[in-house]
């Protein structure tokens, strides 16, 4: 059985305008609302790599990377 893939959520804080779409759409709640609506990632291991946050981000501030 192949190993479960793991992903890392990278948010470019210089591009992010804290619109909240990423944590609104995240099915696993990997991205959650932090202070002042700032997206936070308390546990990267919850990410399933669906890329919904990356696709919905209007500022191109999110990059999902598959970890080796």
Short mmCIF file of N, CA and C in Angstrom, two decimals:
data_model
loop_
_atom_site.label_atom_id
_atom_site.label_comp_id
_atom_site.label_asym_id
_atom_site.label_seq_id
_atom_site.Cartn_x
_atom_site.Cartn_y
_atom_site.Cartn_z
N UNK A 1 0.84 -1.18 0.00
CA UNK A 1 0.00 0.00 0.00
C UNK A 1 0.89 1.25 0.00
N UNK A 2 0.64 2.19 -0.92
CA UNK A 2 1.49 3.38 -0.97
C UNK A 2 1.30 4.26 0.27
N UNK A 3 2.35 4.97 0.61
CA UNK A 3 2.29 5.86 1.77
C UNK A 3 1.36 7.04 1.48
N UNK A 4 0.74 7.53 2.53
CA UNK A 4 -0.15 8.69 2.39
C UNK A 4 0.69 9.91 2.01
N UNK A 5 0.21 10.62 1.00
CA UNK A 5 0.92 11.83 0.59
C UNK A 5 0.73 12.91 1.65
N UNK A 6 1.76 13.72 1.80
CA UNK A 6 1.64 14.84 2.74
C UNK A 6 1.95 16.14 2.01
N UNK A 7 1.33 17.19 2.48
CA UNK A 7 1.41 18.47 1.80
C UNK A 7 1.72 19.59 2.79
N UNK A 8 2.29 20.65 2.27
CA UNK A 8 2.57 21.83 3.08
C UNK A 8 1.85 23.02 2.44
N UNK A 9 1.19 23.81 3.27
CA UNK A 9 0.47 24.98 2.81
C UNK A 9 1.36 26.20 3.05
N UNK A 10 1.72 26.87 1.96
CA UNK A 10 2.54 28.07 2.08
C UNK A 10 1.69 29.28 1.72
N UNK A 11 1.65 30.25 2.63
CA UNK A 11 0.90 31.48 2.39
C UNK A 11 1.88 32.64 2.34
N UNK A 12 1.86 33.36 1.23
CA UNK A 12 2.70 34.54 1.09
C UNK A 12 1.99 35.70 1.78
N UNK A 13 2.49 36.08 2.93
CA UNK A 13 1.85 37.13 3.75
C UNK A 13 1.89 38.50 3.06
N UNK A 14 2.82 38.68 2.14
CA UNK A 14 2.89 39.97 1.42
C UNK A 14 1.75 40.12 0.41
N UNK A 15 1.24 39.00 -0.09
CA UNK A 15 0.14 39.04 -1.07
C UNK A 15 -1.23 38.92 -0.42
N UNK A 16 -1.32 38.21 0.70
CA UNK A 16 -2.60 37.91 1.36
C UNK A 16 -3.26 39.19 1.88
N UNK A 17 -4.55 39.35 1.52
CA UNK A 17 -5.29 40.51 2.04
C UNK A 17 -6.35 40.08 3.07
N UNK A 18 -6.26 38.84 3.55
CA UNK A 18 -7.11 38.33 4.63
C UNK A 18 -8.58 38.32 4.26
N UNK A 19 -8.90 37.88 3.04
CA UNK A 19 -10.30 37.87 2.60
C UNK A 19 -11.10 36.73 3.22
N UNK A 20 -10.43 35.65 3.64
CA UNK A 20 -11.11 34.54 4.31
C UNK A 20 -11.61 33.44 3.40
N UNK A 21 -11.44 33.57 2.10
CA UNK A 21 -11.93 32.53 1.19
C UNK A 21 -11.23 31.19 1.42
N UNK A 22 -9.95 31.22 1.74
CA UNK A 22 -9.19 29.97 1.91
C UNK A 22 -9.72 29.13 3.07
N UNK A 23 -9.96 29.76 4.21
CA UNK A 23 -10.47 28.95 5.33
C UNK A 23 -11.96 28.70 5.22
N UNK A 24 -12.64 29.46 4.42
CA UNK A 24 -14.06 29.18 4.16
C UNK A 24 -14.20 27.91 3.31
N UNK A 25 -13.32 27.73 2.32
CA UNK A 25 -13.47 26.62 1.38
C UNK A 25 -12.72 25.34 1.81
N UNK A 26 -11.78 25.45 2.72
CA UNK A 26 -10.95 24.28 3.09
C UNK A 26 -11.80 23.16 3.71
N UNK A 27 -11.87 21.98 3.04
CA UNK A 27 -12.73 20.90 3.53
C UNK A 27 -12.22 20.23 4.81
N UNK A 28 -10.92 20.32 5.08
CA UNK A 28 -10.37 19.67 6.27
C UNK A 28 -10.05 20.66 7.38
N UNK A 29 -10.35 21.93 7.14
CA UNK A 29 -10.05 23.00 8.11
C UNK A 29 -8.56 23.03 8.47
N UNK A 30 -7.72 22.76 7.46
CA UNK A 30 -6.28 22.91 7.66
C UNK A 30 -5.95 24.38 7.85
N UNK A 31 -6.62 25.23 7.05
CA UNK A 31 -6.45 26.67 7.18
C UNK A 31 -7.61 27.18 8.03
N UNK A 32 -7.28 27.90 9.09
CA UNK A 32 -8.30 28.44 9.99
C UNK A 32 -8.10 29.94 10.15
N UNK A 33 -9.13 30.62 10.63
CA UNK A 33 -9.05 32.06 10.85
C UNK A 33 -8.24 32.35 12.10
N UNK A 34 -7.22 33.17 11.94
CA UNK A 34 -6.41 33.59 13.07
C UNK A 34 -6.79 34.99 13.50
N UNK A 35 -5.88 35.66 14.17
CA UNK A 35 -6.11 37.03 14.62
C UNK A 35 -6.39 37.95 13.44
N UNK A 36 -7.41 38.77 13.57
CA UNK A 36 -7.79 39.76 12.56
C UNK A 36 -8.07 39.15 11.19
N UNK A 37 -8.55 37.89 11.16
CA UNK A 37 -8.89 37.22 9.91
C UNK A 37 -7.71 36.68 9.15
N UNK A 38 -6.55 36.71 9.75
CA UNK A 38 -5.34 36.21 9.10
C UNK A 38 -5.38 34.68 9.06
N UNK A 39 -5.18 34.08 7.88
CA UNK A 39 -5.21 32.61 7.79
C UNK A 39 -4.02 31.98 8.52
N UNK A 40 -4.31 30.95 9.28
CA UNK A 40 -3.28 30.23 10.03
C UNK A 40 -3.36 28.75 9.69
N UNK A 41 -2.23 28.06 9.78
CA UNK A 41 -2.16 26.62 9.53
C UNK A 41 -1.58 25.94 10.77
N UNK A 42 -2.45 25.56 11.72
CA UNK A 42 -1.93 24.95 12.95
C UNK A 42 -1.36 23.54 12.73
N UNK A 43 -1.88 22.82 11.73
CA UNK A 43 -1.45 21.43 11.51
C UNK A 43 -1.42 21.12 10.01
N UNK A 44 -0.23 21.17 9.41
CA UNK A 44 -0.08 20.90 7.98
C UNK A 44 -0.50 19.48 7.60
N UNK A 45 -0.43 18.54 8.54
CA UNK A 45 -0.72 17.13 8.23
C UNK A 45 -2.19 16.90 7.87
N UNK A 46 -3.07 17.85 8.17
CA UNK A 46 -4.48 17.70 7.83
C UNK A 46 -4.76 17.96 6.36
N UNK A 47 -3.83 18.63 5.67
CA UNK A 47 -4.02 18.99 4.26
C UNK A 47 -4.04 17.75 3.38
N UNK A 48 -5.06 17.66 2.51
CA UNK A 48 -5.20 16.51 1.61
C UNK A 48 -4.78 16.85 0.18
N UNK A 49 -4.31 18.07 -0.03
CA UNK A 49 -3.81 18.47 -1.35
C UNK A 49 -4.89 18.67 -2.39
N UNK A 50 -6.08 19.10 -2.00
CA UNK A 50 -7.18 19.28 -2.96
C UNK A 50 -7.01 20.56 -3.79
N UNK A 51 -6.17 21.47 -3.32
CA UNK A 51 -5.84 22.72 -4.02
C UNK A 51 -7.00 23.72 -4.12
N UNK A 52 -8.09 23.49 -3.40
CA UNK A 52 -9.21 24.43 -3.48
C UNK A 52 -8.82 25.82 -2.99
N UNK A 53 -8.03 25.88 -1.93
CA UNK A 53 -7.61 27.18 -1.40
C UNK A 53 -6.72 27.91 -2.41
N UNK A 54 -5.82 27.16 -3.02
CA UNK A 54 -4.90 27.74 -4.00
C UNK A 54 -5.66 28.30 -5.20
N UNK A 55 -6.69 27.58 -5.63
CA UNK A 55 -7.47 28.01 -6.80
C UNK A 55 -8.38 29.19 -6.50
N UNK A 56 -8.92 29.26 -5.28
CA UNK A 56 -9.90 30.32 -4.98
C UNK A 56 -9.22 31.63 -4.55
N UNK A 57 -7.97 31.58 -4.16
CA UNK A 57 -7.28 32.78 -3.67
C UNK A 57 -7.16 33.84 -4.77
N UNK A 58 -7.79 35.01 -4.58
CA UNK A 58 -7.76 36.05 -5.61
C UNK A 58 -6.40 36.76 -5.71
N UNK A 59 -5.54 36.54 -4.72
CA UNK A 59 -4.25 37.23 -4.68
C UNK A 59 -3.06 36.33 -5.02
N UNK A 60 -3.34 35.09 -5.39
CA UNK A 60 -2.28 34.11 -5.70
C UNK A 60 -1.28 34.00 -4.54
N UNK A 61 -1.81 34.03 -3.32
CA UNK A 61 -0.96 34.03 -2.13
C UNK A 61 -0.72 32.64 -1.54
N UNK A 62 -1.40 31.62 -2.08
CA UNK A 62 -1.30 30.28 -1.50
C UNK A 62 -0.64 29.33 -2.49
N UNK A 63 0.30 28.54 -1.96
CA UNK A 63 0.98 27.53 -2.77
C UNK A 63 1.01 26.23 -1.96
N UNK A 64 0.43 25.18 -2.53
CA UNK A 64 0.43 23.87 -1.87
C UNK A 64 1.57 23.05 -2.47
N UNK A 65 2.42 22.52 -1.59
CA UNK A 65 3.58 21.77 -2.03
C UNK A 65 3.51 20.36 -1.45
N UNK A 66 3.71 19.37 -2.32
CA UNK A 66 3.75 17.99 -1.86
C UNK A 66 5.11 17.72 -1.23
N UNK A 67 5.11 17.19 0.00
CA UNK A 67 6.35 16.89 0.70
C UNK A 67 6.81 15.48 0.33
N UNK A 68 8.10 15.31 0.28
CA UNK A 68 8.68 13.98 -0.04
C UNK A 68 8.67 13.09 1.19
#
